[in-house]
Amino acid sequence: MSCRLLSEKERGLGNGIQSAGGMIGNLLSGGAVLMAYPYLGWKGCMAILALGNVY
């Protein structure tokens, strides 16, 4: 979709922003799951990560 919306000159920047957003999202969600680990345990954290990958 981004290739359709962006011109050829804008695609490099668009790809960089898209990749950075994904990495920041992984960092924040992974940190949140690690903070929840003492309360949810291993199975609960794995369930959250699995659900996050589905949606």
Tab-separated table of N, CA and C in Angstrom:
chain	number	residue	atom	x	y	z
A	1	MET	N	0.829	-1.185	0.000
A	1	MET	CA	0.000	0.000	0.000
A	1	MET	C	0.875	1.252	0.000
A	2	SER	N	1.953	1.212	0.769
A	2	SER	CA	2.803	2.397	0.828
A	2	SER	C	3.466	2.668	-0.518
A	3	CYS	N	3.722	1.623	-1.282
A	3	CYS	CA	4.317	1.830	-2.606
A	3	CYS	C	3.341	2.533	-3.540
A	4	ARG	N	2.069	2.286	-3.352
A	4	ARG	CA	1.065	2.962	-4.179
A	4	ARG	C	0.893	4.417	-3.766
A	5	LEU	N	0.999	4.674	-2.472
A	5	LEU	CA	0.747	6.023	-1.972
A	5	LEU	C	1.932	6.963	-2.147
A	6	LEU	N	3.155	6.418	-2.101
A	6	LEU	CA	4.343	7.257	-2.144
A	6	LEU	C	4.991	7.224	-3.526
A	7	SER	N	5.584	8.344	-3.892
A	7	SER	CA	6.333	8.379	-5.148
A	7	SER	C	7.653	7.639	-4.950
A	8	GLU	N	8.364	7.386	-6.021
A	8	GLU	CA	9.625	6.645	-5.921
A	8	GLU	C	10.633	7.362	-5.034
A	9	LYS	N	10.645	8.673	-5.060
A	9	LYS	CA	11.588	9.440	-4.242
A	9	LYS	C	11.252	9.368	-2.753
A	10	GLU	N	9.987	9.191	-2.419
A	10	GLU	CA	9.545	9.172	-1.026
A	10	GLU	C	9.590	7.787	-0.401
A	11	ARG	N	9.769	6.749	-1.191
A	11	ARG	CA	9.674	5.383	-0.680
A	11	ARG	C	10.773	5.036	0.317
A	12	GLY	N	11.970	5.542	0.129
A	12	GLY	CA	13.051	5.256	1.075
A	12	GLY	C	12.745	5.794	2.457
A	13	LEU	N	12.309	7.037	2.520
A	13	LEU	CA	11.942	7.645	3.799
A	13	LEU	C	10.737	6.932	4.404
A	14	GLY	N	9.755	6.621	3.570
A	14	GLY	CA	8.569	5.917	4.059
A	14	GLY	C	8.922	4.559	4.640
A	15	ASN	N	9.811	3.842	3.975
A	15	ASN	CA	10.238	2.536	4.473
A	15	ASN	C	10.987	2.680	5.793
A	16	GLY	N	11.824	3.698	5.904
A	16	GLY	CA	12.546	3.925	7.150
A	16	GLY	C	11.614	4.226	8.301
A	17	ILE	N	10.608	5.054	8.059
A	17	ILE	CA	9.636	5.389	9.101
A	17	ILE	C	8.828	4.161	9.491
A	18	GLN	N	8.440	3.364	8.509
A	18	GLN	CA	7.673	2.155	8.782
A	18	GLN	C	8.501	1.162	9.600
A	19	SER	N	9.753	0.977	9.250
A	19	SER	CA	10.627	0.063	9.993
A	19	SER	C	10.886	0.564	11.408
A	20	ALA	N	11.137	1.860	11.550
A	20	ALA	CA	11.374	2.432	12.874
A	20	ALA	C	10.138	2.294	13.754
A	21	GLY	N	8.982	2.513	13.194
A	21	GLY	CA	7.743	2.356	13.961
A	21	GLY	C	7.553	0.934	14.450
A	22	GLY	N	7.856	-0.027	13.602
A	22	GLY	CA	7.750	-1.428	14.013
A	22	GLY	C	8.730	-1.778	15.114
A	23	MET	N	9.945	-1.278	14.998
A	23	MET	CA	10.957	-1.571	16.027
A	23	MET	C	10.618	-0.912	17.356
A	24	ILE	N	10.130	0.313	17.315
A	24	ILE	CA	9.727	1.000	18.551
A	24	ILE	C	8.543	0.278	19.194
A	25	GLY	N	7.610	-0.165	18.374
A	25	GLY	CA	6.469	-0.926	18.895
A	25	GLY	C	6.905	-2.216	19.562
A	26	ASN	N	7.852	-2.930	18.949
A	26	ASN	CA	8.367	-4.157	19.545
A	26	ASN	C	9.087	-3.868	20.857
A	27	LEU	N	9.847	-2.799	20.887
A	27	LEU	CA	10.582	-2.429	22.094
A	27	LEU	C	9.622	-2.113	23.239
A	28	LEU	N	8.618	-1.307	22.964
A	28	LEU	CA	7.679	-0.908	24.016
A	28	LEU	C	6.810	-2.078	24.481
A	29	SER	N	6.309	-2.856	23.537
A	29	SER	CA	5.456	-3.978	23.932
A	29	SER	C	6.264	-5.059	24.633
A	30	GLY	N	7.489	-5.300	24.183
A	30	GLY	CA	8.334	-6.273	24.856
A	30	GLY	C	8.670	-5.845	26.271
A	31	GLY	N	8.936	-4.562	26.463
A	31	GLY	CA	9.204	-4.047	27.801
A	31	GLY	C	7.989	-4.155	28.706
A	32	ALA	N	6.820	-3.895	28.152
A	32	ALA	CA	5.598	-4.000	28.942
A	32	ALA	C	5.342	-5.443	29.362
A	33	VAL	N	5.607	-6.373	28.459
A	33	VAL	CA	5.421	-7.788	28.795
A	33	VAL	C	6.421	-8.219	29.865
A	34	LEU	N	7.649	-7.737	29.776
A	34	LEU	CA	8.628	-8.076	30.811
A	34	LEU	C	8.231	-7.515	32.168
A	35	MET	N	7.636	-6.334	32.188
A	35	MET	CA	7.187	-5.761	33.454
A	35	MET	C	5.983	-6.529	34.006
A	36	ALA	N	5.185	-7.119	33.138
A	36	ALA	CA	4.019	-7.884	33.575
A	36	ALA	C	4.367	-9.317	33.959
A	37	TYR	N	5.578	-9.769	33.652
A	37	TYR	CA	5.970	-11.159	33.905
A	37	TYR	C	5.783	-11.603	35.361
A	38	PRO	N	6.154	-10.805	36.342
A	38	PRO	CA	5.961	-11.272	37.729
A	38	PRO	C	4.494	-11.519	38.083
A	39	TYR	N	3.592	-10.837	37.415
A	39	TYR	CA	2.171	-10.965	37.720
A	39	TYR	C	1.477	-12.025	36.870
A	40	LEU	N	1.906	-12.167	35.607
A	40	LEU	CA	1.226	-13.072	34.681
A	40	LEU	C	1.917	-14.418	34.530
A	41	GLY	N	3.195	-14.454	34.804
A	41	GLY	CA	3.942	-15.689	34.612
A	41	GLY	C	4.289	-15.918	33.145
A	42	TRP	N	4.979	-17.032	32.913
A	42	TRP	CA	5.465	-17.361	31.578
A	42	TRP	C	4.328	-17.555	30.582
A	43	LYS	N	3.322	-18.334	30.970
A	43	LYS	CA	2.216	-18.641	30.052
A	43	LYS	C	1.412	-17.392	29.702
A	44	GLY	N	1.171	-16.545	30.666
A	44	GLY	CA	0.421	-15.317	30.405
A	44	GLY	C	1.158	-14.382	29.458
A	45	CYS	N	2.467	-14.257	29.648
A	45	CYS	CA	3.273	-13.394	28.778
A	45	CYS	C	3.328	-13.954	27.354
A	46	MET	N	3.467	-15.263	27.233
A	46	MET	CA	3.487	-15.866	25.906
A	46	MET	C	2.144	-15.690	25.198
A	47	ALA	N	1.061	-15.755	25.951
A	47	ALA	CA	-0.272	-15.552	25.379
A	47	ALA	C	-0.412	-14.121	24.852
A	48	ILE	N	0.078	-13.155	25.619
A	48	ILE	CA	0.008	-11.756	25.178
A	48	ILE	C	0.823	-11.562	23.917
A	49	LEU	N	2.037	-12.116	23.874
A	49	LEU	CA	2.879	-11.974	22.686
A	49	LEU	C	2.253	-12.657	21.481
A	50	ALA	N	1.639	-13.817	21.686
A	50	ALA	CA	0.988	-14.519	20.584
A	50	ALA	C	-0.197	-13.722	20.057
A	51	LEU	N	-0.996	-13.169	20.950
A	51	LEU	CA	-2.137	-12.355	20.523
A	51	LEU	C	-1.688	-11.088	19.815
A	52	GLY	N	-0.577	-10.521	20.276
A	52	GLY	CA	-0.050	-9.321	19.620
A	52	GLY	C	0.419	-9.585	18.206
A	53	ASN	N	0.887	-10.775	17.934
A	53	ASN	CA	1.339	-11.116	16.587
A	53	ASN	C	0.182	-11.436	15.656
A	54	VAL	N	-0.940	-11.845	16.226
A	54	VAL	CA	-2.110	-12.153	15.402
A	54	VAL	C	-2.753	-10.872	14.901
A	55	TYR	N	-2.823	-9.860	15.756
A	55	TYR	CA	-3.502	-8.621	15.389
A	55	TYR	C	-2.503	-7.621	15.030
